JSON list of C-alpha atoms in Angstrom, two decimals:
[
{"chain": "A", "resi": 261, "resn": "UNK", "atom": "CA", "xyz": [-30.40, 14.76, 47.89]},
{"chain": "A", "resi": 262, "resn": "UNK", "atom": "CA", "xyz": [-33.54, 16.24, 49.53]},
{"chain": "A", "resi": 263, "resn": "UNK", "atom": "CA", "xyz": [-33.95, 19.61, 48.82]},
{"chain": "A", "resi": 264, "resn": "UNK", "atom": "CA", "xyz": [-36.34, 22.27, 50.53]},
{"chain": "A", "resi": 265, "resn": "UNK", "atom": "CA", "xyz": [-37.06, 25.40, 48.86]},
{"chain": "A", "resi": 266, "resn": "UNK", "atom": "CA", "xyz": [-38.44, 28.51, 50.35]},
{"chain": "A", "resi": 267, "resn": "UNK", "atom": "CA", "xyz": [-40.22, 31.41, 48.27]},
{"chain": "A", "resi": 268, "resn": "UNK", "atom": "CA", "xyz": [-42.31, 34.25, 49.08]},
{"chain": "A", "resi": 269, "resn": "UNK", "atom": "CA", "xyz": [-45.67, 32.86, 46.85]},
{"chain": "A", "resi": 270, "resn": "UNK", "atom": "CA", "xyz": [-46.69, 35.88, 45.15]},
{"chain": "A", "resi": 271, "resn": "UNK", "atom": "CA", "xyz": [-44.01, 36.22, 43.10]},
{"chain": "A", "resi": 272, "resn": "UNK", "atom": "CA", "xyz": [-44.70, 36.75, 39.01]},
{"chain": "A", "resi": 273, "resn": "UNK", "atom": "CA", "xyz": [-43.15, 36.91, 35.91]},
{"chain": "A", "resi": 274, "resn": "UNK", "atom": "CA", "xyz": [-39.35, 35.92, 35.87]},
{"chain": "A", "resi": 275, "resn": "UNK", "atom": "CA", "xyz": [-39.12, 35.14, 39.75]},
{"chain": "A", "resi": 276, "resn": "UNK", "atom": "CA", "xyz": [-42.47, 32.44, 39.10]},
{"chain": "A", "resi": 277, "resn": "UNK", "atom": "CA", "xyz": [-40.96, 30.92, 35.67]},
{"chain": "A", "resi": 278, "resn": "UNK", "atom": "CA", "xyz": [-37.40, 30.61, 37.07]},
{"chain": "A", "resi": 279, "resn": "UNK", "atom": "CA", "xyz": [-38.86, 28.92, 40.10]},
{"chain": "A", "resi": 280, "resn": "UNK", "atom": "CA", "xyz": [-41.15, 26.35, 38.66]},
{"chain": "A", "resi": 281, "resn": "UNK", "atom": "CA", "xyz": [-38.72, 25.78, 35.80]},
{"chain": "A", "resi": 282, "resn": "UNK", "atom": "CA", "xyz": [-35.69, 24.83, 38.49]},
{"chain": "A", "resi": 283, "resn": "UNK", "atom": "CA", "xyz": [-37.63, 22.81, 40.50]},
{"chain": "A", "resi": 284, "resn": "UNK", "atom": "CA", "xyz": [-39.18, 20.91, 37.42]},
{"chain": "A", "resi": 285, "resn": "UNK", "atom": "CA", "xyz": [-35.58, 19.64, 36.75]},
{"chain": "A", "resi": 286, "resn": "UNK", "atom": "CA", "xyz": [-34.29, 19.11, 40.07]},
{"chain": "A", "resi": 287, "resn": "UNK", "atom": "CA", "xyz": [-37.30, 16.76, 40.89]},
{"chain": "A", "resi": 288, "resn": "UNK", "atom": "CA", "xyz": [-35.86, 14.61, 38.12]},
{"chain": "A", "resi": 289, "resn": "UNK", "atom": "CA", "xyz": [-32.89, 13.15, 40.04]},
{"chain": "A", "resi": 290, "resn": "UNK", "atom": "CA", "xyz": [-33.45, 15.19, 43.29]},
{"chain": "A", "resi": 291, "resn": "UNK", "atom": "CA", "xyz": [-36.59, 15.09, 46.11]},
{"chain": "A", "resi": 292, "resn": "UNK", "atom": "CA", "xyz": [-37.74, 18.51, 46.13]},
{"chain": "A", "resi": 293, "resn": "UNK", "atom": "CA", "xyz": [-40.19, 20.50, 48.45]},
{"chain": "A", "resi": 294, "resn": "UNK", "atom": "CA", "xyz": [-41.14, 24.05, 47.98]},
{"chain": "A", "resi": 295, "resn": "UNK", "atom": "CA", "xyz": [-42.60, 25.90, 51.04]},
{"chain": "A", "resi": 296, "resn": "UNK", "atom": "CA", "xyz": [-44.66, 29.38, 50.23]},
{"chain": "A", "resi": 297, "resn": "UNK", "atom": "CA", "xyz": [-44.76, 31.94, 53.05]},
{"chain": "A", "resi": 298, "resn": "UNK", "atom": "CA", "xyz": [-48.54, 32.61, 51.20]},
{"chain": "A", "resi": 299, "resn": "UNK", "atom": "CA", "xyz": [-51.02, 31.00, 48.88]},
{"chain": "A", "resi": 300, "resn": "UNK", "atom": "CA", "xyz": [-49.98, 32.96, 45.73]},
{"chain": "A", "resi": 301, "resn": "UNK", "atom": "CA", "xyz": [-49.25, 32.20, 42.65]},
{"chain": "A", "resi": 302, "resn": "UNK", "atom": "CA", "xyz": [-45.80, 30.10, 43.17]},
{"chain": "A", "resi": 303, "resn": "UNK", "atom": "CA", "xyz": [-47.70, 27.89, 45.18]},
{"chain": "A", "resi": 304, "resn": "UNK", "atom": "CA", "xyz": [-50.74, 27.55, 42.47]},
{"chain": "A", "resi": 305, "resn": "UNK", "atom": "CA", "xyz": [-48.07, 27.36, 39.42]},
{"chain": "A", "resi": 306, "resn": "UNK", "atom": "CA", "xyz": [-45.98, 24.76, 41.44]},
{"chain": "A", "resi": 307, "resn": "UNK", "atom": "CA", "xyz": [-49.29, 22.43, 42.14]},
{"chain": "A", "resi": 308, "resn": "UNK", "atom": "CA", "xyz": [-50.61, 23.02, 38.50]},
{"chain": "A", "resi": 309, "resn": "UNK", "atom": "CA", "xyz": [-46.87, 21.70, 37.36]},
{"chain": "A", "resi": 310, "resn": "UNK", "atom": "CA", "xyz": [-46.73, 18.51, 40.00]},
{"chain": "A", "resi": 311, "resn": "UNK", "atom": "CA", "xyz": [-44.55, 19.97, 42.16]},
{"chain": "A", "resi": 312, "resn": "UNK", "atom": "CA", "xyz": [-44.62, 19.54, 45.83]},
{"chain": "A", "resi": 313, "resn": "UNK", "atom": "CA", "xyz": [-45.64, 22.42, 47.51]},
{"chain": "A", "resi": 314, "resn": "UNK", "atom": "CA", "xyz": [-47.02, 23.82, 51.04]},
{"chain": "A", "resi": 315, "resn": "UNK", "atom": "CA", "xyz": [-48.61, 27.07, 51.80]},
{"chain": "A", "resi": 316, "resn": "UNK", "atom": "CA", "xyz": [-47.24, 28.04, 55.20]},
{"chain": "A", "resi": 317, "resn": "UNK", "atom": "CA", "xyz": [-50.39, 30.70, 55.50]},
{"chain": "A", "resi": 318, "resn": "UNK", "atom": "CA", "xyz": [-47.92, 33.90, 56.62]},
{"chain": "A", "resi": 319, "resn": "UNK", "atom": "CA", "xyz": [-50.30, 36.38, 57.80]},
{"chain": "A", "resi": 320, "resn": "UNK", "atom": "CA", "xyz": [-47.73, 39.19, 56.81]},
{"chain": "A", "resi": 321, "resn": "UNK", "atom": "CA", "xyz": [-44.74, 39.67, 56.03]},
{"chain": "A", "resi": 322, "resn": "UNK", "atom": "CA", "xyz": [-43.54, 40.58, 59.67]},
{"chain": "A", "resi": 323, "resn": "UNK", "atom": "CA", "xyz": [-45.53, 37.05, 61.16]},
{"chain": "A", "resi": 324, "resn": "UNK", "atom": "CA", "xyz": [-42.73, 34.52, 62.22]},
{"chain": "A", "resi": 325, "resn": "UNK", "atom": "CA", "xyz": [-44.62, 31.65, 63.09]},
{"chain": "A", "resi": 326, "resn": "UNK", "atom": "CA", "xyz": [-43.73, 30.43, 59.61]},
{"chain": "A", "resi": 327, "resn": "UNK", "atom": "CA", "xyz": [-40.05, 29.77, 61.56]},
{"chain": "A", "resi": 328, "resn": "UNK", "atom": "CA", "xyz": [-41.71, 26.95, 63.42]},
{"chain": "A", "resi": 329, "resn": "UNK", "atom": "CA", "xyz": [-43.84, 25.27, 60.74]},
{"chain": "A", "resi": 330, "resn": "UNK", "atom": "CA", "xyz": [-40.37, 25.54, 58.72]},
{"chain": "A", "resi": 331, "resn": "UNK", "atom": "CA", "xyz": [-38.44, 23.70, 60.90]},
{"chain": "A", "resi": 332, "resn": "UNK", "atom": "CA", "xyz": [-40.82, 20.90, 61.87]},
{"chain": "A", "resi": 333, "resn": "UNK", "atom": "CA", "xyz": [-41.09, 20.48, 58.06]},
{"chain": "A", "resi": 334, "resn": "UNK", "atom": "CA", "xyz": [-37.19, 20.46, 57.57]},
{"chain": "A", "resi": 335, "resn": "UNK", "atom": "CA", "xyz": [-36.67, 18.17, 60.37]},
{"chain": "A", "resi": 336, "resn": "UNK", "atom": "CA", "xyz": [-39.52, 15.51, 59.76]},
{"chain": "A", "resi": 337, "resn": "UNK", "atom": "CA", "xyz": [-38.10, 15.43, 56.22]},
{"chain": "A", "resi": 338, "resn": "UNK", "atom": "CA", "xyz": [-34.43, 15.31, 57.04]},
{"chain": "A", "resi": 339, "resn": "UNK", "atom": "CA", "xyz": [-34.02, 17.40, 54.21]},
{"chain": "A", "resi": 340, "resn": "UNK", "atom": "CA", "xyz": [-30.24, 18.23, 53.07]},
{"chain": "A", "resi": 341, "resn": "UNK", "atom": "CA", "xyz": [-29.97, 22.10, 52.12]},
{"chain": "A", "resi": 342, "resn": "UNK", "atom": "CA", "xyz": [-32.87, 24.95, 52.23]},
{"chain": "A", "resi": 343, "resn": "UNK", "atom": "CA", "xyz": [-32.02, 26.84, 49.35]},
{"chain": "A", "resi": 344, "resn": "UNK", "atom": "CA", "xyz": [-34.52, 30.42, 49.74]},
{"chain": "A", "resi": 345, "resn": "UNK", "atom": "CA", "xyz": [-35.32, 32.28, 46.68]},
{"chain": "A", "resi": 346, "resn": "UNK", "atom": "CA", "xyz": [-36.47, 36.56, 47.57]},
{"chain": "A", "resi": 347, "resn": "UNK", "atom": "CA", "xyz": [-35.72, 39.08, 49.89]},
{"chain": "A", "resi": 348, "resn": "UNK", "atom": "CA", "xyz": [-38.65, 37.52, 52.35]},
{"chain": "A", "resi": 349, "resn": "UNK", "atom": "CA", "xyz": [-37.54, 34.27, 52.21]},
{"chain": "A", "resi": 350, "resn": "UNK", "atom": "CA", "xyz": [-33.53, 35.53, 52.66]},
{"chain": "A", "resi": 351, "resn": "UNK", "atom": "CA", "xyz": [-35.06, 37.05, 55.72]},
{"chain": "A", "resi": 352, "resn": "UNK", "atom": "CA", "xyz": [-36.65, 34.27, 57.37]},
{"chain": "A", "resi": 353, "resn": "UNK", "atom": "CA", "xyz": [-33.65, 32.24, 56.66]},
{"chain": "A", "resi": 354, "resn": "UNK", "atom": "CA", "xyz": [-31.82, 34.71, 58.87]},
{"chain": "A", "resi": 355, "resn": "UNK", "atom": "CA", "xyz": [-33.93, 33.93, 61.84]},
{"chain": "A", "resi": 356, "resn": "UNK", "atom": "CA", "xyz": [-34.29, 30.19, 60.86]},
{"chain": "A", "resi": 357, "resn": "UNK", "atom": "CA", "xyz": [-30.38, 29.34, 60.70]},
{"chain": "A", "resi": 358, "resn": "UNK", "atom": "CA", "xyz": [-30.41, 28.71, 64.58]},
{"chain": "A", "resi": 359, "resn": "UNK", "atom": "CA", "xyz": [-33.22, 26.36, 64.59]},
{"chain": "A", "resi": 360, "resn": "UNK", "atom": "CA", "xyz": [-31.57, 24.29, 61.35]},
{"chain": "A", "resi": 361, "resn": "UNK", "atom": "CA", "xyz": [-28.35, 21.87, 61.22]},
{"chain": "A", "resi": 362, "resn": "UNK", "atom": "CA", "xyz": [-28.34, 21.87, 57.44]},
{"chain": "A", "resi": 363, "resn": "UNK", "atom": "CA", "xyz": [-26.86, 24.34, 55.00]},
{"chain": "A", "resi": 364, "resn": "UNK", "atom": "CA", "xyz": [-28.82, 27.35, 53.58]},
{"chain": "A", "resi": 365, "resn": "UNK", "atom": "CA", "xyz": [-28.38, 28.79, 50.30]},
{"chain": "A", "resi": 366, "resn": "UNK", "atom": "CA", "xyz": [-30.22, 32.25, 49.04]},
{"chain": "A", "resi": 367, "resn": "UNK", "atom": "CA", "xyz": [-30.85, 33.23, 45.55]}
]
């Protein structure tokens, strides 16, 4: 199974650990992708740990031109569920259901 995630990126503590620590294991038996709306410390602690990981470079939280750069990811991938981990990511899952055909989970 192919599995995209979607996070925030400057997420810390509990929200960073749980994140890394999931996708550590998945990436055992799964293909995992995380996608960080910024260049924060998700995305560092994901690279430092060997996971695969894009900065989408959201200029704010309110800048939906991640939506685009989303979908061309999820669709050149043919990944199998976006599962979306924070309130921003649970947002721009809203707005990115039309553009997907795959299921979407939010933690």
């Amino acid at each position: 199974m192919k599995i995209l995630h979607l996070v925030s990126g400057n997420d810390i503590g509990g929200a960073l650990t749980h994140i890394v620590t999931l996708l550590g294991a998945l990436s055992k038996k799964h293909e995992v992708k995380l996608l960080c709306l910024e260049s924060g410390a998700n995305y560092r602690a994901a690279l430092e740990c060997g996971i695969d990981a894009v900065s989408l470079g959201q200029r704010n939280r309110y800048d939906l031109s991640v939506i685009r750069k989303i979908t061309d990811i999820a669709r050149a991938g043919n990944y199998d569920l976006l599962h979306c981990h924070g309130a921003r990511a649970n947002f721009v899952a809203v707005k990115l259901k039309k553009h997907l055909r795959i299921p979407i989970a939010t933690t």
